[in-house]
Tab-separated table of C-alpha atoms and ligand atoms in Angstrom:
chain	number	residue	atom	x	y	z
A	25	UNK	CA	-8.679	27.607	2.883
A	26	UNK	CA	-5.766	27.848	0.775
A	27	UNK	CA	-3.606	24.797	0.851
A	28	UNK	CA	-0.610	23.328	-0.776
A	29	UNK	CA	0.489	19.821	-0.707
A	30	UNK	CA	4.066	18.971	-1.326
A	31	UNK	CA	4.952	15.901	-2.861
A	32	UNK	CA	1.803	14.382	-5.490
A	33	UNK	CA	2.423	10.374	-5.206
A	34	UNK	CA	-0.178	7.966	-4.093
A	35	UNK	CA	-0.695	9.854	-1.149
A	36	UNK	CA	-0.199	13.581	-2.058
A	37	UNK	CA	-2.174	13.441	-5.534
A	38	UNK	CA	-5.175	11.950	-3.629
A	39	UNK	CA	-5.049	14.424	-0.939
A	40	UNK	CA	-4.477	17.536	-2.919
A	41	UNK	CA	-7.599	16.337	-4.975
A	42	UNK	CA	-9.849	15.604	-2.110
A	43	UNK	CA	-9.039	18.943	-0.370
A	44	UNK	CA	-10.272	20.665	-3.470
A	45	UNK	CA	-13.312	18.513	-3.553
A	46	UNK	CA	-14.097	19.692	-0.183
A	47	UNK	CA	-13.879	23.226	-1.508
A	48	UNK	CA	-10.718	24.592	-0.514
A	49	UNK	CA	-8.131	26.203	-2.820
A	50	UNK	CA	-5.148	23.862	-3.417
A	51	UNK	CA	-1.889	23.744	-5.044
A	52	UNK	CA	-0.177	20.701	-5.608
A	53	UNK	CA	3.809	20.581	-5.667
A	54	UNK	CA	6.251	17.996	-6.911
A	55	UNK	CA	9.652	17.996	-8.305
A	56	UNK	CA	8.581	15.326	-10.934
A	57	UNK	CA	7.825	17.369	-14.031
A	58	UNK	CA	6.176	14.654	-15.836
A	59	UNK	CA	3.693	13.774	-12.930
A	60	UNK	CA	2.871	17.264	-12.407
A	61	UNK	CA	2.107	17.911	-16.198
A	62	UNK	CA	-0.250	14.758	-16.180
A	63	UNK	CA	-2.111	15.819	-12.900
A	64	UNK	CA	-2.620	19.376	-14.223
A	65	UNK	CA	-4.037	17.771	-17.457
A	66	UNK	CA	-6.494	15.807	-15.348
A	67	UNK	CA	-4.587	12.480	-15.622
A	68	UNK	CA	-3.849	10.509	-12.425
A	69	UNK	CA	-0.130	9.192	-13.086
A	70	UNK	CA	-1.148	5.727	-11.251
A	71	UNK	CA	-4.463	3.918	-11.137
A	72	UNK	CA	-6.779	4.578	-8.377
A	73	UNK	CA	-10.507	4.240	-8.614
A	74	UNK	CA	-12.358	7.321	-7.945
A	75	UNK	CA	-9.239	9.695	-8.572
A	76	UNK	CA	-9.762	10.622	-12.161
A	77	UNK	CA	-13.308	12.128	-11.649
A	78	UNK	CA	-12.641	14.136	-8.384
A	79	UNK	CA	-9.306	15.212	-10.102
A	80	UNK	CA	-11.095	16.470	-13.366
A	81	UNK	CA	-13.896	18.371	-11.601
A	82	UNK	CA	-11.396	20.063	-9.255
A	83	UNK	CA	-9.068	21.050	-11.973
A	84	UNK	CA	-11.942	22.092	-14.244
A	85	UNK	CA	-13.204	24.164	-11.375
A	86	UNK	CA	-9.943	26.073	-10.792
A	87	UNK	CA	-9.617	25.077	-7.333
A	88	UNK	CA	-6.774	22.714	-7.929
A	89	UNK	CA	-3.435	23.458	-9.575
A	90	UNK	CA	-0.307	22.047	-9.777
A	91	UNK	CA	3.363	23.228	-9.849
A	92	UNK	CA	6.909	22.025	-10.103
A	93	UNK	CA	8.089	25.497	-8.316
A	94	UNK	CA	7.978	25.534	-4.402
A	95	UNK	CA	7.536	29.337	-4.707
A	96	UNK	CA	4.009	28.724	-5.833
A	97	UNK	CA	3.160	27.562	-2.302
A	98	UNK	CA	3.801	30.744	-1.157
A	99	UNK	CA	0.683	32.269	0.364
A	100	UNK	CA	-1.103	29.013	1.467
A	101	UNK	CA	-2.358	29.142	4.714
A	102	UNK	CA	-1.790	25.355	5.206
A	103	UNK	CA	1.012	23.120	3.691
A	104	UNK	CA	0.595	19.674	3.730
A	105	UNK	CA	4.049	17.429	3.606
A	106	UNK	CA	3.059	14.180	1.845
A	107	UNK	CA	6.706	13.154	0.278
A	108	UNK	CA	7.815	9.643	0.480
A	109	UNK	CA	9.812	7.951	3.320
A	110	UNK	CA	11.536	5.093	1.393
A	111	UNK	CA	13.493	2.136	2.969
A	112	UNK	CA	17.471	3.136	2.925
A	113	UNK	CA	18.972	0.683	0.681
A	114	UNK	CA	20.987	-1.953	2.865
A	115	UNK	CA	19.013	-1.027	6.184
A	116	UNK	CA	15.698	-1.301	7.630
A	117	UNK	CA	15.434	2.560	8.428
A	118	UNK	CA	13.557	5.297	6.691
A	119	UNK	CA	15.251	7.792	4.375
A	120	UNK	CA	13.868	11.286	5.665
A	121	UNK	CA	15.677	12.827	2.634
A	122	UNK	CA	12.473	13.913	0.899
A	123	UNK	CA	10.700	15.297	3.883
A	124	UNK	CA	13.697	17.264	5.090
A	125	UNK	CA	14.307	18.624	1.705
A	126	UNK	CA	10.271	19.902	1.185
A	127	UNK	CA	10.473	20.969	4.868
A	128	UNK	CA	13.718	23.174	3.815
A	129	UNK	CA	12.475	24.355	0.774
A	130	UNK	CA	9.138	25.533	2.145
A	131	UNK	CA	10.826	27.875	4.723
A	132	UNK	CA	11.285	31.222	2.912
A	133	UNK	CA	7.876	30.812	1.749
A	134	UNK	CA	5.711	30.578	4.870
A	135	UNK	CA	3.363	33.245	5.516
A	136	UNK	CA	2.692	35.021	8.889
A	137	UNK	CA	0.618	32.299	10.857
A	138	UNK	CA	1.090	29.418	8.558
A	139	UNK	CA	0.653	25.772	9.687
A	140	UNK	CA	2.696	22.982	8.216
A	141	UNK	CA	0.940	19.600	8.614
A	142	UNK	CA	3.048	16.382	8.444
A	143	UNK	CA	1.423	13.675	6.630
A	144	UNK	CA	4.194	11.547	5.544
A	145	UNK	CA	5.134	8.235	7.866
A	146	UNK	CA	8.086	9.252	9.781
A	147	UNK	CA	9.925	7.801	12.712
A	148	UNK	CA	8.821	9.013	15.973
A	149	UNK	CA	10.798	12.196	16.898
A	150	UNK	CA	10.801	13.460	13.554
A	151	UNK	CA	8.051	16.189	14.011
A	152	UNK	CA	9.920	17.235	17.347
A	153	UNK	CA	12.934	17.803	15.301
A	154	UNK	CA	11.225	19.716	12.780
A	155	UNK	CA	9.411	22.022	14.965
A	156	UNK	CA	12.878	22.780	16.502
A	157	UNK	CA	14.129	23.925	13.076
A	158	UNK	CA	11.213	25.637	12.264
A	159	UNK	CA	11.170	27.762	15.538
A	160	UNK	CA	14.843	28.779	14.611
A	161	UNK	CA	14.245	29.467	10.864
A	162	UNK	CA	10.253	30.467	10.544
A	163	UNK	CA	9.138	31.316	14.165
A	164	UNK	CA	6.026	32.851	12.415
A	165	UNK	CA	4.825	29.448	11.501
A	166	UNK	CA	4.174	26.150	13.064
A	167	UNK	CA	3.593	22.332	12.766
A	168	UNK	CA	1.202	19.655	13.077
A	169	UNK	CA	1.548	16.101	12.437
A	170	UNK	CA	-1.601	14.367	11.190
A	171	UNK	CA	-0.883	10.665	9.893
A	172	UNK	CA	-2.808	9.252	6.889
A	173	UNK	CA	-4.489	5.887	6.930
A	174	UNK	CA	-5.808	5.624	3.273
A	175	UNK	CA	-5.349	2.470	1.787
A	176	UNK	CA	-4.628	2.280	-2.035
A	177	UNK	CA	-7.626	1.164	-3.927
A	178	UNK	CA	-10.023	3.047	-1.520
A	179	UNK	CA	-7.722	6.121	-0.908
A	180	UNK	CA	-10.522	8.736	-2.120
A	181	UNK	CA	-13.090	7.269	-0.097
A	182	UNK	CA	-10.651	6.864	3.132
A	183	UNK	CA	-9.376	10.468	2.573
A	184	UNK	CA	-13.035	12.105	2.187
A	185	UNK	CA	-14.691	9.786	4.801
A	186	UNK	CA	-11.749	8.887	6.954
A	187	UNK	CA	-12.481	6.462	10.207
A	188	UNK	CA	-10.408	8.778	12.462
A	189	UNK	CA	-8.214	12.048	12.717
A	190	UNK	CA	-5.387	12.351	14.404
A	191	UNK	CA	-3.900	15.459	15.371
A	192	UNK	CA	-0.321	15.590	16.819
A	193	UNK	CA	-0.193	19.386	17.886
A	194	UNK	CA	1.481	21.684	20.619
A	195	UNK	CA	-1.390	24.205	20.916
A	196	UNK	CA	-4.951	24.575	20.310
A	197	UNK	CA	-4.724	27.111	17.224
A	198	UNK	CA	-3.256	24.151	15.071
A	199	UNK	CA	-6.024	21.777	15.983
A	200	UNK	CA	-8.854	24.370	15.203
A	201	UNK	CA	-7.006	25.031	11.722
A	202	UNK	CA	-7.289	21.180	11.157
A	203	UNK	CA	-11.008	21.344	12.227
A	204	UNK	CA	-11.641	23.660	9.604
A	205	UNK	CA	-9.902	21.751	6.814
A	206	UNK	CA	-11.675	18.821	7.847
A	207	UNK	CA	-14.904	20.327	8.779
A	208	UNK	CA	-17.302	17.899	6.990
A	209	UNK	CA	-15.808	14.696	8.307
A	210	UNK	CA	-15.948	15.956	11.699
A	211	UNK	CA	-19.748	17.290	11.188
A	212	UNK	CA	-20.179	13.367	10.141
A	213	UNK	CA	-18.957	12.303	13.231
A	214	UNK	CA	-15.502	11.033	12.654
A	215	UNK	CA	-13.753	10.413	16.028
A	216	UNK	CA	-10.848	12.922	16.466
A	217	UNK	CA	-7.625	12.325	18.510
A	218	UNK	CA	-5.948	15.515	19.436
A	219	UNK	CA	-2.365	14.457	21.082
A	220	UNK	CA	1.063	15.075	21.014
A	221	UNK	CA	3.372	14.672	18.079
A	222	UNK	CA	5.268	11.552	19.141
A	223	UNK	CA	1.821	10.079	19.744
A	224	UNK	CA	0.460	10.829	16.334
A	225	UNK	CA	3.802	9.636	14.596
A	226	UNK	CA	3.151	6.154	16.580
A	227	UNK	CA	-0.312	5.858	15.741
A	228	UNK	CA	0.400	5.569	12.270
A	229	UNK	CA	3.317	3.121	12.538
A	230	UNK	CA	1.555	1.096	15.482
A	231	UNK	CA	-1.489	0.717	13.324
A	232	UNK	CA	0.674	-0.939	10.311
A	233	UNK	CA	2.176	-2.991	12.845
A	234	UNK	CA	-0.664	-4.291	13.924
A	235	UNK	CA	-2.136	-4.890	10.572
A	236	UNK	CA	1.215	-6.640	9.591
A	237	UNK	CA	1.106	-8.655	12.523
A	238	UNK	CA	-2.342	-9.938	12.216
A	239	UNK	CA	-1.348	-11.196	8.531
A	240	UNK	CA	1.610	-12.672	9.562
A	241	UNK	CA	-0.291	-14.400	12.419
A	242	UNK	CA	-2.714	-16.260	10.196
A	243	UNK	CA	0.134	-16.810	7.579
A	244	UNK	CA	1.919	-18.597	10.546
A	245	UNK	CA	-1.061	-20.747	11.075
A	246	UNK	CA	-1.259	-21.563	7.433
A	247	UNK	CA	2.318	-23.275	7.744
A	248	UNK	CA	0.794	-25.180	10.793
A	249	UNK	CA	-2.451	-26.257	8.731
A	250	UNK	CA	-0.373	-27.385	6.030
A	251	UNK	CA	1.794	-29.693	8.643
A	252	UNK	CA	-1.518	-30.906	10.188
A	253	UNK	CA	-4.201	-31.195	7.111
A	254	UNK	CA	-6.050	-28.146	8.825
A	255	UNK	CA	-7.733	-25.557	6.983
A	256	UNK	CA	-6.518	-21.834	7.564
A	257	UNK	CA	-9.794	-20.469	6.109
A	258	UNK	CA	-12.126	-22.279	8.044
A	259	UNK	CA	-9.810	-21.488	11.143
A	260	UNK	CA	-9.744	-17.678	10.161
A	261	UNK	CA	-13.680	-17.816	10.002
A	262	UNK	CA	-13.849	-19.525	13.513
A	263	UNK	CA	-11.404	-16.973	15.409
A	264	UNK	CA	-12.790	-14.115	13.187
A	265	UNK	CA	-16.516	-14.527	14.645
A	266	UNK	CA	-14.715	-13.428	18.240
A	267	UNK	CA	-15.410	-9.795	18.127
A	268	UNK	CA	-11.826	-9.249	19.838
A	269	UNK	CA	-10.151	-11.021	17.091
A	270	UNK	CA	-12.429	-9.873	14.066
A	271	UNK	CA	-12.350	-11.505	10.629
A	272	UNK	CA	-10.505	-8.791	8.465
A	273	UNK	CA	-6.884	-8.811	7.577
A	274	UNK	CA	-6.723	-12.577	8.542
A	275	UNK	CA	-6.593	-14.136	4.809
A	276	UNK	CA	-3.526	-16.119	4.586
A	277	UNK	CA	-1.755	-16.233	1.277
A	278	UNK	CA	1.646	-14.870	-0.278
A	279	UNK	CA	1.752	-12.106	2.204
A	280	UNK	CA	1.841	-8.191	2.391
A	281	UNK	CA	3.777	-5.899	0.077
A	282	UNK	CA	3.478	-2.628	-0.962
A	283	UNK	CA	4.940	0.716	-0.132
A	284	UNK	CA	3.562	0.812	3.400
A	285	UNK	CA	3.353	-2.042	5.368
A	286	UNK	CA	6.746	-3.625	4.907
A	287	UNK	CA	8.963	-0.720	5.126
A	288	UNK	CA	7.110	0.557	7.983
A	289	UNK	CA	7.642	-2.446	10.216
A	290	UNK	CA	11.205	-2.207	9.215
A	291	UNK	CA	11.650	1.460	9.932
A	292	UNK	CA	10.063	1.033	13.210
A	293	UNK	CA	12.445	-1.577	14.293
A	294	UNK	CA	15.325	0.549	13.254
A	295	UNK	CA	13.706	3.302	15.379
A	296	UNK	CA	13.237	1.413	18.462
A	297	UNK	CA	16.778	-0.188	18.255
A	298	UNK	CA	17.965	3.709	18.078
A	299	UNK	CA	16.040	4.205	21.164
A	300	UNK	CA	17.415	1.448	23.214
A	301	UNK	CA	14.078	-0.441	22.784
A	302	UNK	CA	14.762	-2.908	20.085
A	303	UNK	CA	13.914	-5.759	22.321
A	304	UNK	CA	10.230	-4.087	22.520
A	305	UNK	CA	9.640	-4.559	18.645
A	306	UNK	CA	11.759	-7.721	18.061
A	307	UNK	CA	8.715	-9.659	17.151
A	308	UNK	CA	8.230	-7.256	14.200
A	309	UNK	CA	11.393	-8.898	12.704
A	310	UNK	CA	9.642	-12.496	13.166
A	311	UNK	CA	6.736	-11.046	11.496
A	312	UNK	CA	8.604	-9.838	8.358
A	313	UNK	CA	10.452	-13.037	8.081
A	314	UNK	CA	7.041	-15.043	8.195
A	315	UNK	CA	5.840	-12.778	5.460
A	316	UNK	CA	8.984	-13.152	3.371
A	317	UNK	CA	8.647	-17.129	3.781
A	318	UNK	CA	5.165	-17.101	2.051
A	319	UNK	CA	6.943	-16.047	-1.237
A	320	UNK	CA	9.124	-18.755	-0.850
A	321	UNK	CA	6.378	-21.455	0.258
A	322	UNK	CA	4.573	-20.623	-3.133
A	323	UNK	CA	7.589	-20.898	-5.032
A	324	UNK	CA	8.381	-24.547	-3.430
A	325	UNK	CA	5.045	-25.258	-3.920
A	326	UNK	CA	5.361	-24.602	-7.675
A	327	UNK	CA	8.556	-26.679	-7.801
A	328	UNK	CA	6.438	-29.409	-5.958
A	329	UNK	CA	3.393	-29.390	-8.142
A	330	UNK	CA	5.737	-29.527	-11.218
A	331	UNK	CA	7.373	-32.800	-9.911
A	332	UNK	CA	10.650	-31.338	-8.583
A	333	UNK	CA	11.773	-28.542	-10.835
A	334	UNK	CA	10.237	-25.389	-12.958
A	335	UNK	CA	12.970	-25.269	-15.423
A	336	UNK	CA	11.636	-24.563	-18.948
A	337	UNK	CA	8.157	-25.150	-17.629
A	338	UNK	CA	5.786	-22.551	-18.593
A	339	UNK	CA	4.118	-20.839	-15.886
A	340	UNK	CA	1.137	-18.348	-16.028
A	341	UNK	CA	1.398	-15.936	-12.802
A	342	UNK	CA	-1.655	-14.254	-12.530
A	343	UNK	CA	-1.389	-10.643	-10.988
A	344	UNK	CA	1.956	-8.768	-10.568
A	345	UNK	CA	0.707	-5.407	-8.054
A	346	UNK	CA	0.710	-6.048	-4.254
A	347	UNK	CA	-2.812	-6.009	-3.971
A	348	UNK	CA	-5.976	-5.435	-6.343
A	349	UNK	CA	-7.538	-2.253	-7.403
A	350	UNK	CA	-3.596	-0.663	-7.528
A	351	UNK	CA	-1.158	-0.605	-10.241
A	352	UNK	CA	1.685	-0.485	-7.350
A	353	UNK	CA	4.248	-3.224	-7.432
A	354	UNK	CA	6.435	-1.893	-4.882
A	355	UNK	CA	7.596	-4.702	-2.755
A	356	UNK	CA	4.762	-6.907	-4.465
A	357	UNK	CA	4.903	-10.565	-3.393
A	358	UNK	CA	3.405	-11.540	-6.702
A	359	UNK	CA	6.108	-9.834	-8.615
A	360	UNK	CA	8.531	-11.473	-6.450
A	361	UNK	CA	7.235	-14.704	-6.952
A	362	UNK	CA	7.468	-14.173	-10.764
A	363	UNK	CA	10.768	-12.802	-10.556
A	364	UNK	CA	11.759	-16.154	-8.307
A	365	UNK	CA	10.406	-18.782	-10.921
A	366	UNK	CA	11.997	-16.898	-14.096
A	367	UNK	CA	15.419	-17.116	-11.729
A	368	UNK	CA	14.902	-20.885	-11.467
A	369	UNK	CA	14.402	-21.197	-14.864
A	370	UNK	CA	10.469	-21.394	-15.543
A	371	UNK	CA	8.869	-19.706	-18.656
A	372	UNK	CA	6.948	-17.375	-16.827
A	373	UNK	CA	4.485	-15.108	-18.405
A	374	UNK	CA	2.907	-12.791	-16.127
A	375	UNK	CA	-0.202	-10.685	-16.419
A	376	UNK	CA	-2.421	-8.185	-14.550
A	377	UNK	CA	-5.106	-5.518	-15.316
A	378	UNK	CA	-3.098	-2.430	-14.150
A	379	UNK	CA	0.206	-3.259	-12.938
A	380	UNK	CA	2.038	-4.236	-16.178
A	381	UNK	CA	3.889	-0.843	-16.834
A	382	UNK	CA	5.242	-0.651	-13.618
A	383	UNK	CA	6.556	-4.235	-13.553
A	384	UNK	CA	8.029	-4.198	-16.747
A	385	UNK	CA	9.993	-0.937	-15.695
A	386	UNK	CA	11.146	-2.935	-12.351
A	387	UNK	CA	11.681	-6.373	-14.085
A	388	UNK	CA	12.200	-5.963	-17.813
A	389	UNK	CA	13.321	-9.776	-17.976
A	390	UNK	CA	10.102	-10.795	-17.786
A	391	UNK	CA	7.539	-11.800	-20.389
A	392	UNK	CA	4.198	-9.762	-19.708
A	393	UNK	CA	1.129	-9.638	-21.471
A	394	UNK	CA	-2.304	-7.952	-20.953
A	395	UNK	CA	-4.241	-10.741	-21.870
A	396	UNK	CA	-5.241	-13.305	-19.270
A	397	UNK	CA	-5.950	-15.951	-21.911
A	398	UNK	CA	-2.430	-15.491	-23.583
A	399	UNK	CA	-1.055	-15.765	-20.167
A	400	UNK	CA	-2.846	-19.525	-19.538
A	401	UNK	CA	-2.551	-20.635	-22.988
A	402	UNK	CA	-0.482	-23.901	-22.801
A	403	UNK	CA	0.668	-23.025	-19.236
A	404	UNK	CA	1.804	-26.334	-17.392
A	405	UNK	CA	1.067	-24.531	-13.892
A	406	UNK	CA	-1.380	-21.375	-13.181
A	407	UNK	CA	-0.253	-19.158	-10.203
A	408	UNK	CA	-2.416	-16.510	-8.616
A	409	UNK	CA	-0.923	-14.325	-6.558
A	410	UNK	CA	-2.901	-11.111	-6.731
A	411	UNK	CA	-6.886	-11.190	-6.391
A	412	UNK	CA	-8.125	-9.368	-8.984
A	413	UNK	CA	-11.861	-9.864	-9.581
A	414	UNK	CA	-11.203	-11.465	-12.998
A	415	UNK	CA	-8.961	-13.855	-11.663
A	416	UNK	CA	-11.421	-14.892	-9.029
A	417	UNK	CA	-14.351	-15.346	-11.230
A	418	UNK	CA	-12.291	-17.642	-13.420
A	419	UNK	CA	-14.261	-20.551	-14.559
A	420	UNK	CA	-12.086	-23.925	-14.317
A	421	UNK	CA	-13.901	-25.611	-17.039
A	422	UNK	CA	-13.126	-22.743	-19.519
A	423	UNK	CA	-9.656	-22.335	-18.239
A	424	UNK	CA	-8.884	-26.092	-18.622
A	425	UNK	CA	-9.150	-25.700	-22.320
A	426	UNK	CA	-6.590	-23.165	-22.550
A	427	UNK	CA	-3.740	-24.753	-20.448
A	428	UNK	CA	-1.132	-27.780	-21.142
A	429	UNK	CA	-1.389	-28.801	-17.494
A	430	UNK	CA	-4.547	-28.364	-15.029
A	431	UNK	CA	-2.339	-27.422	-12.093
A	432	UNK	CA	-3.138	-24.191	-9.958
A	433	UNK	CA	-1.922	-22.525	-7.142
A	434	UNK	CA	-4.134	-20.298	-5.278
A	435	UNK	CA	-1.612	-17.925	-3.680
A	436	UNK	CA	-4.514	-15.589	-2.131
A	437	UNK	CA	-6.767	-18.613	-0.841
A	438	UNK	CA	-9.581	-16.994	-3.037
A	439	UNK	CA	-10.954	-20.000	-5.521
A	440	UNK	CA	-13.382	-22.698	-4.415
A	441	UNK	CA	-11.005	-25.876	-4.153
A	442	UNK	CA	-13.968	-28.134	-4.900
A	443	UNK	CA	-14.834	-26.534	-8.476
A	444	UNK	CA	-11.460	-26.433	-9.313
A	445	UNK	CA	-10.853	-29.948	-8.249
A	446	UNK	CA	-14.061	-31.218	-9.864
A	447	UNK	CA	-13.103	-29.561	-12.980
A	448	UNK	CA	-10.064	-31.930	-12.982
A	449	UNK	CA	-7.336	-29.681	-11.572
A	450	UNK	CA	-4.866	-30.079	-8.887
A	451	UNK	CA	-5.310	-27.422	-6.694
A	452	UNK	CA	-3.089	-26.147	-4.135
A	453	UNK	CA	-3.686	-23.583	-1.576
A	454	UNK	CA	-1.549	-22.031	1.443
A	455	UNK	CA	-2.938	-23.832	4.467
A	456	UNK	CA	-5.862	-25.677	2.730
A	457	UNK	CA	-6.073	-29.225	2.753
B	3	UGA	C1	-2.145	0.373	4.233
B	3	UGA	C2	-3.018	0.390	5.754
B	3	UGA	O1	-4.196	-0.619	5.322
B	3	UGA	C3	-3.659	1.912	5.332
B	3	UGA	O2	-4.486	2.009	6.507
B	3	UGA	C4	-2.274	2.462	5.450
B	3	UGA	O3	-2.748	4.084	5.511
B	3	UGA	C5	-1.475	2.559	4.502
B	3	UGA	O4	-0.784	1.097	4.350
B	3	UGA	C6	-0.267	3.292	4.579
B	3	UGA	O5	0.663	3.537	5.387
B	3	UGA	O6	-0.199	4.297	3.849
B	3	UGA	P1	-1.979	-0.560	1.829
B	3	UGA	O7	-0.676	-0.549	1.824
B	3	UGA	O8	-2.669	0.554	0.820
B	3	UGA	O9	-2.391	0.205	3.099
B	3	UGA	O10	-2.495	-1.867	1.760
B	3	UGA	P2	-3.264	-2.777	2.646
B	3	UGA	O11	-5.044	-2.949	2.243
B	3	UGA	O12	-3.456	-2.620	3.948
B	3	UGA	O13	-2.921	-4.256	2.206
B	3	UGA	C7	-1.580	-4.243	2.380
B	3	UGA	C8	-0.884	-5.871	1.930
B	3	UGA	O14	-1.630	-6.898	2.960
B	3	UGA	C9	-1.516	-6.231	0.477
B	3	UGA	O15	-0.414	-6.862	-0.096
B	3	UGA	C10	-2.494	-7.342	0.900
B	3	UGA	O16	-2.741	-8.086	-0.162
B	3	UGA	C11	-1.998	-7.980	2.236
B	3	UGA	N1	-3.057	-8.466	2.884
B	3	UGA	C12	-4.208	-7.995	3.384
B	3	UGA	C13	-3.104	-9.980	2.962
B	3	UGA	O17	-2.072	-10.616	2.865
B	3	UGA	N2	-4.088	-10.298	4.040
B	3	UGA	C14	-4.886	-9.839	4.458
B	3	UGA	O18	-5.821	-10.400	5.149
B	3	UGA	C15	-5.072	-8.565	4.205
């Protein structure tokens, strides 16, 4: 099919490349000229494993093109909206400015029978509002909402082999068009839920709210574990064996971040309040509060381990991205901890395999190095806050020869406390005795 993808960020660039990989003819559109120039040259403007390969093959095949001109979307049968919905400054609500602007700019270019497919995460009710606008401005076109569940770091696989497809539609035609687009996944047996707009919009924020709640639940348990000498990792293993609970997303640590979970639970809460149902989602405020408290716990632990103050003490911060296999530092707990320690007067040196360029743009006041050894050299405290494989694999004896003081805070509970302690380290995790 002929497809346009409006918005070429973490979601849109992967979606456009994956659609071309499936054999569709795709044009990716974005207002950011630098991003479009990079993509057109086959270079992803961000780190995502597997993306360079499909981007290069799709651009070389001629099935994938990029443009900054929305007029180039004309003629496509399907237009995916994949622009961002960031948090409004000073409020929890989602900023729909980019969605509305992309939608309006597309109206003059809609061919007869064209289908607009919303992928952006939006407050429930948005699709209904846009459908009314479409009926007035371009009645020859229609709208579907098809939320995306990809995880950064696994975005290509999650797009090509999704664990479910959700279509918010008002008629069978839109569903059959989406079936054609996702034929490979459907033939592979991917479950497909065809529903209304509101349910499709809610599926997305409900899923992210559930995941956030699961993480904050185990982090709350880690606070109780700290107060009682219990071990939150063993606790998670034990309750995780109950298939109704499940072990995934029960890793206690510095908490969740990124461009999705934090802003989605806040936007969902704000929308519920608008709907007069704020009480129903009151617990999400607590989920958010528990999550942010984890960052503070790591900072407090650093102060404690260094004997009451971090002032002028050298601290190596391992990781700045919100999770491994990503260069994304949006709402990153790791970067937040580094910034807070620096604010308290610590001599912070932060390192990360992929996230340093983005971190520098946001927090130029921090010292960065791309070398783990350089970061560790003469450190009086090591704080692991993003569980990159290379940090998990550090050898405590070898690292012990680099630092000035063998003290480590494992902000992701991924190291073996026994191995580190027996190499002479003072080891502290979150909710681990
Ligand atoms: C999340 C969802 O997992 C995707 O399904 C969804 O499509 C996406 O948001 C989105 O809305 O676009 P993502 O933000 O890429 O994906 O990252 P996750 O893998 O969900 O991790 C989120 C955060 O939770 C990370 O900071 C991670 O370190 C943290 N986390 C995860 C924990 O602290 N503990 C865990 O046990 C699991």
